[in-house]
Each structure stands twice: as structure tokens, then as C-alpha cells.
Amino acid sequence: MTTGAPKQVIKYLQDDLNSLDTYNTNQIKETPTETLTLKDISQNPDGTWNQNDNIIENPVQLPITKKRSDIEDLENKIESFRESAEILDRKILDLNNQINYKKSQIVSLVSSAVGLGCSVGSLIFGSDPLIVNSVQIGFGRTVYQDQANNKIYSGLTDYSARNPFISDSTVALSISNVGDGYVTVTSNNDGSSVGIYRTVNTINHPVPVTATCVGYASSIDSIAAELTGLRSQRDLYLTDLNNIKDGKLGEEIILWGEKSADERIDIIKTDTKNLMNSISSVPDFQ
């Protein structure tokens, strides 16, 4: 027979099991009425008395009813946060798409210039920053997309998980996940390849196409300059957006705590019983 402190531990664990067996039961013998009637008694000027009945909602709720109400309130809060975050995520996604479209325009203009026989610079090798008109658009000779990512704790919707933060993933921001996640991050020239860049010179073009080639070079510089403004607009939304997502995360953590207790109740009971059996079987505790 287990004695001493181990015996006391088993007793505590048994108490826990008893509590778990009654978890989510109402634990109230009588169901509260939905409304209460308050008696309002007042005296008239002639000395007689009046009685008025004021019917109000009963603030007393069954534990299960109260918990369901709390969960519904949390879900509504989270959805409001998510819808607000979605608005700003869409702004960031739209601006990032504009940036990458302009990068594709640059690559297309370079390709057209090469095809027309314009004077172009040599292919660049290596991984140094690729700068066009004082704006970085890639590395080496390759133009890369700007990236907008969504960081997500997928465990926050797995109410049987032991740790909601164990699965921390980074996914590309898209229409399918705007508003989701706990933070949005952007990065320049960190996405997939757009294409190869070569400098289109402003001189030494074949005479028949000189004006066209110079026009290509000018257009490339102008488009590159636009990237700076678009990036500034995009990143301006990040602070407000991530403040909203942080607020949403707080509510999601509370909701996970409420729901995971329900989902994991059987797991906890099994673990508790196994622990009790384990303690009981230790020879040194006998």
C-alpha cells in the first residue's frame, strides 16, 4: 500500500479526477428562471400605495450556459479583429502585387531592348545587390519579387493540442489568408525570380532604333523609382495592422484555453489515471 507523500499525491490526483468527472455539469439543482420580477412599491399623494412589477433579465446563468455565452462573445471579438486586419492585409497585398508587376515590366522592357538590338550592358554574375536608379530590385543579374508573409500559429485552432504555439508557420500572404495569423511581415527582393536584368545603355544604339532604345532606358529608370513610393505606402500599414493582429491573438489564446479544456478532458483524465497507477507501482513508495 502506498504511504506518506506519494499517497497524498494520489489523493490529490483522485480529487482532480473527481472534479474532471463533474466538469461542464451544471452543478445547480434548480434551473434559474430567464427573468426576475422586481416589485416597485410607491405611495400616492392621497396616502394609498401602488405596486409595479419590473421584469428584468436574470443575471444568474447555469455554468454551461455562461461558458457558451463567453465562447460566443470571444468568437465575435476575434471575427471583428480578423475583419479589421483583413482590410489592411488586402492593402498590403495589393501594393505588393503592384511592386512585383512593375518589376515584371522592367524585365519585359529589358527583354524588348535586347530583342531590338539596343546597346545593353554585360550580364552580371555574383550576388551583389542589383541597383537600378538607386533602387534595389534584386541580386546579381536576377530581379526578385518583394514578399509579404503571414505568420500563423496553426495550433490555436487545434483544441486538442498540448501547446497552441508549437506550430509557428510562415506562409505567403494571399487572398485566402488575409486577416489571419498573428503578424504580417514584408521583405524586399526576397521572393521568387522575376527574370534577368541587363542595363539598357543611353548611347551607342543602332541608328534606326536609337530613340526607342533610349525610351526603354528612361522607362526602366522611371519604373524603378516608383518602387520606393509603393514600398513606403505598403509598409506604412504594418504597425496598425500588427497591433490589431496582436489584439486578435490575445482573444484567440483565451478562446483556445476555453475550448481546449473541453476537447482535452478525456486526455487529461487518462493521463491522470496513468500517473496514479505509475506512482502506485513504485516499490520504494510502498
Tab-separated table of N, CA and C in Angstrom, residues 131-278:
chain	number	residue	atom	x	y	z
A	131	ILE	N	21.070	47.171	-58.317
A	131	ILE	CA	20.552	48.524	-58.115
A	131	ILE	C	20.204	49.156	-59.458
A	132	VAL	N	19.005	49.692	-59.554
A	132	VAL	CA	18.575	50.420	-60.748
A	132	VAL	C	18.032	51.772	-60.307
A	133	ASN	N	18.665	52.832	-60.766
A	133	ASN	CA	18.240	54.192	-60.409
A	133	ASN	C	18.133	54.354	-58.890
A	134	SER	N	19.151	53.867	-58.193
A	134	SER	CA	19.275	53.963	-56.729
A	134	SER	C	18.281	53.091	-55.968
A	135	VAL	N	17.605	52.178	-56.647
A	135	VAL	CA	16.619	51.304	-56.006
A	135	VAL	C	17.038	49.853	-56.216
A	136	GLN	N	17.094	49.085	-55.141
A	136	GLN	CA	17.439	47.671	-55.286
A	136	GLN	C	16.226	46.884	-55.751
A	137	ILE	N	16.453	46.076	-56.808
A	137	ILE	CA	15.360	45.263	-57.353
A	137	ILE	C	15.703	43.774	-57.368
A	138	GLY	N	16.882	43.424	-56.863
A	138	GLY	CA	17.264	42.021	-56.848
A	138	GLY	C	18.700	41.844	-56.420
A	139	PHE	N	19.282	40.721	-56.868
A	139	PHE	CA	20.680	40.409	-56.559
A	139	PHE	C	21.365	39.874	-57.808
A	140	GLY	N	22.643	40.262	-57.965
A	140	GLY	CA	23.375	39.809	-59.141
A	140	GLY	C	22.720	40.308	-60.411
A	141	ARG	N	22.344	39.380	-61.276
A	141	ARG	CA	21.656	39.762	-62.516
A	141	ARG	C	20.165	39.434	-62.471
A	142	THR	N	19.700	38.967	-61.320
A	142	THR	CA	18.326	38.473	-61.214
A	142	THR	C	17.430	39.437	-60.442
A	143	VAL	N	16.276	39.724	-61.026
A	143	VAL	CA	15.244	40.522	-60.365
A	143	VAL	C	14.365	39.569	-59.555
A	144	TYR	N	14.165	39.909	-58.276
A	144	TYR	CA	13.335	39.067	-57.412
A	144	TYR	C	12.105	39.843	-56.930
A	145	GLN	N	11.041	39.090	-56.701
A	145	GLN	CA	9.814	39.697	-56.182
A	145	GLN	C	10.008	40.181	-54.748
A	146	ASP	N	9.254	41.229	-54.369
A	146	ASP	CA	9.103	41.568	-52.958
A	146	ASP	C	8.123	40.570	-52.358
A	147	GLN	N	8.244	40.355	-51.051
A	147	GLN	CA	7.442	39.313	-50.421
A	147	GLN	C	6.627	39.881	-49.264
A	148	ALA	N	5.386	39.419	-49.147
A	148	ALA	CA	4.549	39.715	-47.983
A	148	ALA	C	4.127	38.378	-47.389
A	149	ASN	N	4.417	38.189	-46.114
A	149	ASN	CA	4.148	36.908	-45.464
A	149	ASN	C	3.227	37.057	-44.258
A	150	ASN	N	2.550	35.979	-43.962
A	150	ASN	CA	1.649	35.894	-42.822
A	150	ASN	C	2.204	34.846	-41.863
A	151	LYS	N	2.437	35.218	-40.613
A	151	LYS	CA	2.933	34.260	-39.619
A	151	LYS	C	1.738	33.767	-38.794
A	152	ILE	N	1.624	32.438	-38.699
A	152	ILE	CA	0.412	31.831	-38.141
A	152	ILE	C	0.759	30.759	-37.107
A	153	TYR	N	0.059	30.797	-35.975
A	153	TYR	CA	0.091	29.699	-35.009
A	153	TYR	C	-1.088	28.779	-35.336
A	154	SER	N	-0.849	27.743	-36.116
A	154	SER	CA	-1.960	26.871	-36.517
A	154	SER	C	-2.517	26.092	-35.332
A	155	GLY	N	-1.709	25.939	-34.265
A	155	GLY	CA	-2.175	25.219	-33.087
A	155	GLY	C	-3.297	25.920	-32.347
A	156	LEU	N	-3.505	27.198	-32.628
A	156	LEU	CA	-4.562	27.943	-31.937
A	156	LEU	C	-5.958	27.477	-32.350
A	157	THR	N	-6.050	26.743	-33.445
A	157	THR	CA	-7.349	26.188	-33.849
A	157	THR	C	-7.391	24.675	-33.638
A	158	ASP	N	-6.344	24.128	-33.027
A	158	ASP	CA	-6.320	22.710	-32.675
A	158	ASP	C	-6.520	22.608	-31.163
A	159	TYR	N	-7.762	22.391	-30.766
A	159	TYR	CA	-8.099	22.466	-29.353
A	159	TYR	C	-7.721	21.201	-28.576
A	160	SER	N	-7.185	20.197	-29.290
A	160	SER	CA	-6.677	19.013	-28.609
A	160	SER	C	-5.166	19.070	-28.438
A	161	ALA	N	-4.538	20.122	-28.976
A	161	ALA	CA	-3.081	20.260	-28.885
A	161	ALA	C	-2.672	20.596	-27.456
A	162	ARG	N	-1.491	20.133	-27.052
A	162	ARG	CA	-0.986	20.444	-25.729
A	162	ARG	C	-0.397	21.855	-25.677
A	163	ASN	N	0.071	22.331	-26.825
A	163	ASN	CA	0.700	23.660	-26.893
A	163	ASN	C	0.242	24.354	-28.172
A	164	PRO	N	-0.505	25.448	-28.068
A	164	PRO	CA	-1.017	26.103	-29.283
A	164	PRO	C	0.066	26.813	-30.090
A	165	PHE	N	1.262	27.002	-29.501
A	165	PHE	CA	2.318	27.759	-30.174
A	165	PHE	C	3.390	26.864	-30.794
A	166	ILE	N	3.201	25.547	-30.719
A	166	ILE	CA	4.248	24.652	-31.189
A	166	ILE	C	4.376	24.680	-32.712
A	167	SER	N	3.306	25.041	-33.398
A	167	SER	CA	3.325	25.099	-34.856
A	167	SER	C	3.298	26.551	-35.305
A	168	ASP	N	4.485	27.117	-35.510
A	168	ASP	CA	4.630	28.514	-35.940
A	168	ASP	C	5.079	28.508	-37.390
A	169	SER	N	4.167	28.816	-38.294
A	169	SER	CA	4.473	28.734	-39.724
A	169	SER	C	4.434	30.106	-40.384
A	170	THR	N	5.191	30.224	-41.459
A	170	THR	CA	5.209	31.445	-42.268
A	170	THR	C	4.724	31.100	-43.661
A	171	VAL	N	3.649	31.745	-44.098
A	171	VAL	CA	3.071	31.477	-45.416
A	171	VAL	C	2.947	32.789	-46.177
A	172	ALA	N	2.959	32.676	-47.486
A	172	ALA	CA	2.805	33.869	-48.316
A	172	ALA	C	1.423	34.478	-48.088
A	173	LEU	N	1.376	35.793	-47.903
A	173	LEU	CA	0.102	36.487	-47.757
A	173	LEU	C	-0.683	36.340	-49.052
A	174	SER	N	-1.940	35.927	-48.935
A	174	SER	CA	-2.776	35.718	-50.113
A	174	SER	C	-4.219	36.042	-49.764
A	175	ILE	N	-5.064	36.069	-50.797
A	175	ILE	CA	-6.483	36.350	-50.585
A	175	ILE	C	-7.102	35.329	-49.638
A	176	SER	N	-6.574	34.107	-49.644
A	176	SER	CA	-7.157	33.048	-48.815
A	176	SER	C	-6.819	33.177	-47.339
A	177	ASN	N	-5.817	33.996	-46.978
A	177	ASN	CA	-5.456	34.086	-45.553
A	177	ASN	C	-5.358	35.518	-45.026
A	178	VAL	N	-5.847	36.500	-45.798
A	178	VAL	CA	-5.827	37.880	-45.293
A	178	VAL	C	-6.646	37.962	-44.005
A	179	GLY	N	-6.097	38.671	-43.018
A	179	GLY	CA	-6.767	38.800	-41.729
A	179	GLY	C	-6.374	37.731	-40.735
A	180	ASP	N	-5.795	36.641	-41.215
A	180	ASP	CA	-5.401	35.548	-40.334
A	180	ASP	C	-4.016	35.813	-39.749
A	181	GLY	N	-3.581	34.919	-38.867
A	181	GLY	CA	-2.225	34.994	-38.340
A	181	GLY	C	-2.055	36.013	-37.223
A	182	TYR	N	-0.837	36.033	-36.681
A	182	TYR	CA	-0.561	36.943	-35.562
A	182	TYR	C	0.344	38.100	-35.946
A	183	VAL	N	0.926	38.072	-37.153
A	183	VAL	CA	1.730	39.202	-37.621
A	183	VAL	C	1.923	39.086	-39.132
A	184	THR	N	1.948	40.235	-39.798
A	184	THR	CA	2.269	40.305	-41.226
A	184	THR	C	3.637	40.951	-41.373
A	185	VAL	N	4.488	40.357	-42.208
A	185	VAL	CA	5.824	40.896	-42.439
A	185	VAL	C	6.060	41.050	-43.933
A	186	THR	N	6.832	42.066	-44.292
A	186	THR	CA	7.194	42.274	-45.689
A	186	THR	C	8.713	42.278	-45.819
A	187	SER	N	9.194	41.917	-46.988
A	187	SER	CA	10.638	41.945	-47.252
A	187	SER	C	10.857	42.244	-48.724
A	188	ASN	N	11.901	43.019	-49.024
A	188	ASN	CA	12.200	43.409	-50.391
A	188	ASN	C	13.142	42.405	-51.048
A	189	ASN	N	12.822	42.052	-52.288
A	189	ASN	CA	13.693	41.195	-53.104
A	189	ASN	C	13.950	39.845	-52.445
A	190	ASP	N	12.933	39.329	-51.774
A	190	ASP	CA	13.095	38.075	-51.035
A	190	ASP	C	12.175	36.977	-51.561
A	191	GLY	N	11.526	37.259	-52.691
A	191	GLY	CA	10.582	36.287	-53.242
A	191	GLY	C	11.165	35.511	-54.406
A	192	SER	N	10.305	35.025	-55.262
A	192	SER	CA	10.732	34.217	-56.407
A	192	SER	C	11.321	35.094	-57.510
A	193	SER	N	12.031	34.457	-58.420
A	193	SER	CA	12.698	35.176	-59.513
A	193	SER	C	11.681	35.747	-60.498
A	194	VAL	N	11.934	36.999	-60.911
A	194	VAL	CA	11.092	37.634	-61.937
A	194	VAL	C	11.734	37.469	-63.308
A	195	GLY	N	13.053	37.560	-63.351
A	195	GLY	CA	13.762	37.419	-64.619
A	195	GLY	C	15.153	38.032	-64.564
A	196	ILE	N	15.820	38.055	-65.692
A	196	ILE	CA	17.198	38.536	-65.804
A	196	ILE	C	17.211	40.014	-66.188
A	197	TYR	N	18.113	40.759	-65.559
A	197	TYR	CA	18.245	42.192	-65.838
A	197	TYR	C	19.573	42.472	-66.532
A	198	ARG	N	19.506	43.375	-67.506
A	198	ARG	CA	20.719	43.925	-68.128
A	198	ARG	C	20.487	45.417	-68.319
A	199	THR	N	21.513	46.193	-68.069
A	199	THR	CA	21.386	47.640	-68.200
A	199	THR	C	21.193	48.015	-69.661
A	200	VAL	N	20.173	48.811	-69.938
A	200	VAL	CA	19.968	49.354	-71.293
A	200	VAL	C	20.677	50.696	-71.344
A	201	ASN	N	21.708	50.780	-72.169
A	201	ASN	CA	22.515	51.994	-72.237
A	201	ASN	C	21.726	53.148	-72.840
A	202	THR	N	22.223	54.350	-72.604
A	202	THR	CA	21.570	55.538	-73.184
A	202	THR	C	22.264	56.004	-74.455
A	203	ILE	N	23.370	55.353	-74.827
A	203	ILE	CA	24.111	55.712	-76.042
A	203	ILE	C	24.525	54.437	-76.781
A	204	ASN	N	25.096	54.683	-77.999
A	204	ASN	CA	25.668	53.606	-78.819
A	204	ASN	C	24.633	52.607	-79.325
A	205	HIS	N	23.416	53.045	-79.532
A	205	HIS	CA	22.402	52.173	-80.102
A	205	HIS	C	22.452	52.244	-81.629
A	206	PRO	N	21.988	51.218	-82.329
A	206	PRO	CA	21.867	51.303	-83.786
A	206	PRO	C	20.969	52.486	-84.151
A	207	VAL	N	21.382	53.227	-85.180
A	207	VAL	CA	20.684	54.475	-85.525
A	207	VAL	C	19.183	54.300	-85.726
A	208	PRO	N	18.728	53.255	-86.413
A	208	PRO	CA	17.276	53.165	-86.670
A	208	PRO	C	16.436	53.021	-85.398
A	209	VAL	N	17.051	52.509	-84.307
A	209	VAL	CA	16.251	52.244	-83.114
A	209	VAL	C	16.723	53.058	-81.906
A	210	THR	N	17.540	54.062	-82.160
A	210	THR	CA	18.114	54.831	-81.047
A	210	THR	C	17.039	55.410	-80.127
A	211	ALA	N	16.066	56.087	-80.724
A	211	ALA	CA	15.030	56.739	-79.913
A	211	ALA	C	14.251	55.730	-79.081
A	212	THR	N	13.945	54.588	-79.678
A	212	THR	CA	13.200	53.548	-78.960
A	212	THR	C	14.021	53.004	-77.796
A	213	CYS	N	15.310	52.752	-78.054
A	213	CYS	CA	16.179	52.211	-77.001
A	213	CYS	C	16.355	53.199	-75.848
A	214	VAL	N	16.538	54.464	-76.178
A	214	VAL	CA	16.651	55.487	-75.132
A	214	VAL	C	15.349	55.555	-74.325
A	215	GLY	N	14.227	55.389	-75.021
A	215	GLY	CA	12.934	55.371	-74.345
A	215	GLY	C	12.820	54.198	-73.384
A	216	TYR	N	13.341	53.028	-73.780
A	216	TYR	CA	13.352	51.872	-72.887
A	216	TYR	C	14.153	52.181	-71.622
A	217	ALA	N	15.343	52.731	-71.810
A	217	ALA	CA	16.211	53.041	-70.666
A	217	ALA	C	15.530	54.023	-69.717
A	218	SER	N	14.878	55.028	-70.262
A	218	SER	CA	14.194	56.033	-69.443
A	218	SER	C	13.017	55.420	-68.691
A	219	SER	N	12.271	54.558	-69.373
A	219	SER	CA	11.110	53.917	-68.744
A	219	SER	C	11.533	53.009	-67.590
A	220	ILE	N	12.632	52.287	-67.787
A	220	ILE	CA	13.131	51.393	-66.736
A	220	ILE	C	13.494	52.198	-65.485
A	221	ASP	N	14.199	53.310	-65.663
A	221	ASP	CA	14.569	54.158	-64.522
A	221	ASP	C	13.331	54.708	-63.817
A	222	SER	N	12.346	55.125	-64.604
A	222	SER	CA	11.127	55.706	-64.020
A	222	SER	C	10.352	54.670	-63.206
A	223	ILE	N	10.262	53.464	-63.758
A	223	ILE	CA	9.526	52.399	-63.058
A	223	ILE	C	10.248	52.020	-61.759
A	224	ALA	N	11.565	51.932	-61.834
A	224	ALA	CA	12.339	51.597	-60.632
A	224	ALA	C	12.130	52.644	-59.541
A	225	ALA	N	12.066	53.905	-59.931
A	225	ALA	CA	11.871	54.975	-58.952
A	225	ALA	C	10.513	54.867	-58.264
A	226	GLU	N	9.521	54.358	-58.975
A	226	GLU	CA	8.176	54.220	-58.399
A	226	GLU	C	8.148	53.182	-57.277
A	227	LEU	N	9.070	52.238	-57.293
A	227	LEU	CA	9.069	51.176	-56.287
A	227	LEU	C	9.254	51.721	-54.871
A	228	THR	N	10.060	52.762	-54.739
A	228	THR	CA	10.314	53.339	-53.418
A	228	THR	C	9.027	53.841	-52.770
A	229	GLY	N	8.230	54.571	-53.533
A	229	GLY	CA	6.969	55.101	-53.016
A	229	GLY	C	5.979	53.999	-52.682
A	230	LEU	N	5.907	52.980	-53.533
A	230	LEU	CA	4.979	51.877	-53.289
A	230	LEU	C	5.374	51.085	-52.042
A	231	ARG	N	6.681	50.888	-51.870
A	231	ARG	CA	7.136	50.169	-50.672
A	231	ARG	C	6.816	50.960	-49.405
A	232	SER	N	6.989	52.259	-49.466
A	232	SER	CA	6.686	53.097	-48.297
A	232	SER	C	5.204	53.028	-47.953
A	233	GLN	N	4.349	53.099	-48.966
A	233	GLN	CA	2.903	53.002	-48.731
A	233	GLN	C	2.545	51.653	-48.124
A	234	ARG	N	3.124	50.599	-48.692
A	234	ARG	CA	2.835	49.240	-48.215
A	234	ARG	C	3.202	49.073	-46.744
A	235	ASP	N	4.413	49.478	-46.392
A	235	ASP	CA	4.917	49.234	-45.034
A	235	ASP	C	4.302	50.177	-44.004
A	236	LEU	N	3.672	51.255	-44.485
A	236	LEU	CA	3.025	52.196	-43.577
A	236	LEU	C	1.849	51.544	-42.846
A	237	TYR	N	1.267	50.528	-43.466
A	237	TYR	CA	0.115	49.849	-42.866
A	237	TYR	C	0.516	48.846	-41.780
A	238	LEU	N	1.796	48.466	-41.744
A	238	LEU	CA	2.205	47.342	-40.903
A	238	LEU	C	1.970	47.574	-39.410
A	239	THR	N	2.297	48.758	-38.891
A	239	THR	CA	2.169	48.993	-37.452
A	239	THR	C	0.731	48.848	-36.978
A	240	ASP	N	-0.195	49.530	-37.642
A	240	ASP	CA	-1.611	49.434	-37.249
A	240	ASP	C	-2.134	48.013	-37.437
A	241	LEU	N	-1.767	47.397	-38.554
A	241	LEU	CA	-2.223	46.039	-38.832
A	241	LEU	C	-1.772	45.071	-37.743
A	242	ASN	N	-0.507	45.120	-37.400
A	242	ASN	CA	0.020	44.153	-36.437
A	242	ASN	C	-0.433	44.443	-35.006
A	243	ASN	N	-0.792	45.700	-34.710
A	243	ASN	CA	-1.423	45.987	-33.425
A	243	ASN	C	-2.789	45.293	-33.341
A	244	ILE	N	-3.526	45.321	-34.447
A	244	ILE	CA	-4.827	44.653	-34.499
A	244	ILE	C	-4.646	43.138	-34.368
A	245	LYS	N	-3.662	42.608	-35.092
A	245	LYS	CA	-3.438	41.160	-35.031
A	245	LYS	C	-2.977	40.723	-33.643
A	246	ASP	N	-2.242	41.587	-32.949
A	246	ASP	CA	-1.822	41.268	-31.594
A	246	ASP	C	-3.032	41.202	-30.664
A	247	GLY	N	-3.972	42.124	-30.853
A	247	GLY	CA	-5.208	42.082	-30.070
A	247	GLY	C	-6.005	40.823	-30.366
A	248	LYS	N	-6.053	40.445	-31.634
A	248	LYS	CA	-6.756	39.220	-32.029
A	248	LYS	C	-6.107	37.993	-31.401
A	249	LEU	N	-4.771	37.991	-31.376
A	249	LEU	CA	-4.042	36.861	-30.789
A	249	LEU	C	-4.408	36.674	-29.320
A	250	GLY	N	-4.512	37.780	-28.585
A	250	GLY	CA	-4.871	37.691	-27.178
A	250	GLY	C	-6.217	37.016	-26.971
A	251	GLU	N	-7.200	37.383	-27.795
A	251	GLU	CA	-8.525	36.769	-27.685
A	251	GLU	C	-8.479	35.310	-28.129
A	252	GLU	N	-7.674	34.998	-29.145
A	252	GLU	CA	-7.565	33.612	-29.627
A	252	GLU	C	-6.944	32.703	-28.565
A	253	ILE	N	-6.003	33.233	-27.811
A	253	ILE	CA	-5.377	32.445	-26.739
A	253	ILE	C	-6.414	32.114	-25.660
A	254	ILE	N	-7.228	33.101	-25.301
A	254	ILE	CA	-8.274	32.865	-24.303
A	254	ILE	C	-9.277	31.831	-24.818
A	255	LEU	N	-9.660	31.967	-26.094
A	255	LEU	CA	-10.614	31.022	-26.680
A	255	LEU	C	-10.032	29.612	-26.706
A	256	TRP	N	-8.744	29.516	-27.058
A	256	TRP	CA	-8.102	28.200	-27.075
A	256	TRP	C	-8.146	27.587	-25.675
A	257	GLY	N	-7.897	28.397	-24.671
A	257	GLY	CA	-7.945	27.890	-23.306
A	257	GLY	C	-9.326	27.365	-22.939
A	258	GLU	N	-10.373	28.102	-23.349
A	258	GLU	CA	-11.744	27.677	-23.049
A	258	GLU	C	-12.098	26.378	-23.770
A	259	LYS	N	-11.790	26.314	-25.057
A	259	LYS	CA	-12.197	25.159	-25.855
A	259	LYS	C	-11.301	23.948	-25.637
A	260	SER	N	-10.020	24.192	-25.397
A	260	SER	CA	-9.103	23.054	-25.248
A	260	SER	C	-9.424	22.253	-23.992
A	261	ALA	N	-9.924	22.942	-22.963
A	261	ALA	CA	-10.303	22.231	-21.738
A	261	ALA	C	-11.390	21.212	-22.043
A	262	ASP	N	-12.351	21.582	-22.896
A	262	ASP	CA	-13.417	20.659	-23.276
A	262	ASP	C	-12.876	19.518	-24.138
A	263	GLU	N	-12.049	19.880	-25.124
A	263	GLU	CA	-11.540	18.890	-26.078
A	263	GLU	C	-10.593	17.894	-25.421
A	264	ARG	N	-9.835	18.376	-24.430
A	264	ARG	CA	-8.776	17.550	-23.875
A	264	ARG	C	-9.145	16.892	-22.551
A	265	ILE	N	-10.409	16.999	-22.158
A	265	ILE	CA	-10.800	16.498	-20.846
A	265	ILE	C	-10.536	15.005	-20.714
A	266	ASP	N	-10.849	14.218	-21.765
A	266	ASP	CA	-10.620	12.774	-21.699
A	266	ASP	C	-9.138	12.444	-21.683
A	267	ILE	N	-8.352	13.217	-22.433
A	267	ILE	CA	-6.903	13.002	-22.451
A	267	ILE	C	-6.319	13.254	-21.068
A	268	ILE	N	-6.774	14.348	-20.434
A	268	ILE	CA	-6.275	14.693	-19.102
A	268	ILE	C	-6.648	13.605	-18.096
A	269	LYS	N	-7.866	13.089	-18.200
A	269	LYS	CA	-8.302	12.037	-17.280
A	269	LYS	C	-7.455	10.784	-17.442
A	270	THR	N	-7.189	10.416	-18.693
A	270	THR	CA	-6.362	9.234	-18.953
A	270	THR	C	-4.951	9.426	-18.417
A	271	ASP	N	-4.378	10.602	-18.660
A	271	ASP	CA	-3.024	10.881	-18.164
A	271	ASP	C	-2.983	10.842	-16.636
A	272	THR	N	-4.030	11.376	-16.008
A	272	THR	CA	-4.080	11.391	-14.544
A	272	THR	C	-4.146	9.971	-13.987
A	273	LYS	N	-4.973	9.133	-14.596
A	273	LYS	CA	-5.077	7.740	-14.144
A	273	LYS	C	-3.755	7.001	-14.334
A	274	ASN	N	-3.107	7.236	-15.473
A	274	ASN	CA	-1.817	6.578	-15.721
A	274	ASN	C	-0.775	7.011	-14.688
A	275	LEU	N	-0.808	8.308	-14.336
A	275	LEU	CA	0.141	8.801	-13.342
A	275	LEU	C	-0.132	8.172	-11.974
A	276	MET	N	-1.396	8.040	-11.622
A	276	MET	CA	-1.746	7.405	-10.352
A	276	MET	C	-1.262	5.955	-10.312
A	277	ASN	N	-1.466	5.237	-11.410
A	277	ASN	CA	-1.016	3.842	-11.479
A	277	ASN	C	0.503	3.750	-11.395
A	278	SER	N	1.159	4.716	-12.044
A	278	SER	CA	2.623	4.715	-12.046
A	278	SER	C	3.167	4.928	-10.638
